[in-house]
Amino acid sequence: MARIIVDENYCKGCGMCVHACPQKIIALAKERLNKKGYHPAELIDEQRCTGCCSCARMCPDVAITVER
C-alpha cells in the first residue's frame, strides 16, 4: 500500500500537491501549523493513495516522499 510522507519543516502550505492529487486525498492541516507558521499538507485517506507521485513531482519544496 502506498502513502506519502510530508516533511513539515519544508512544507509551506502552497496547496499545489492538493490540486495535483488525482484521488483528492491530500489537504492542508487546518488545526496545525509548522515551525514557519504554515498549515502543512497531510494525507487524509491512506487507503486510497495509489502512489502515483503527482504530489511529489508538483511540490516546489521537495517536501513529499512517496512510499510504495
Steps between C-alpha positions, in 0.01 A plus 500: 500500500633842407510810716661840509720654765503879523807660656326777689827692545505567125128521418379857451135410457478616139237237418649395167503136612134525601406605147735248335362194679266310265340319796439828692635351824744774602394806697664780693483444877250752636578442867882486479783738410861412429801689640477756221133571572351317200224241491685191371358250254378167633366175360134468601419154360798264490288212367437680170860609428622337178861619523476691173755762619304792350520683834876447536570615144291813551653600836732801445673438834560124459316444829315183394632144490287220354535152649369200309 
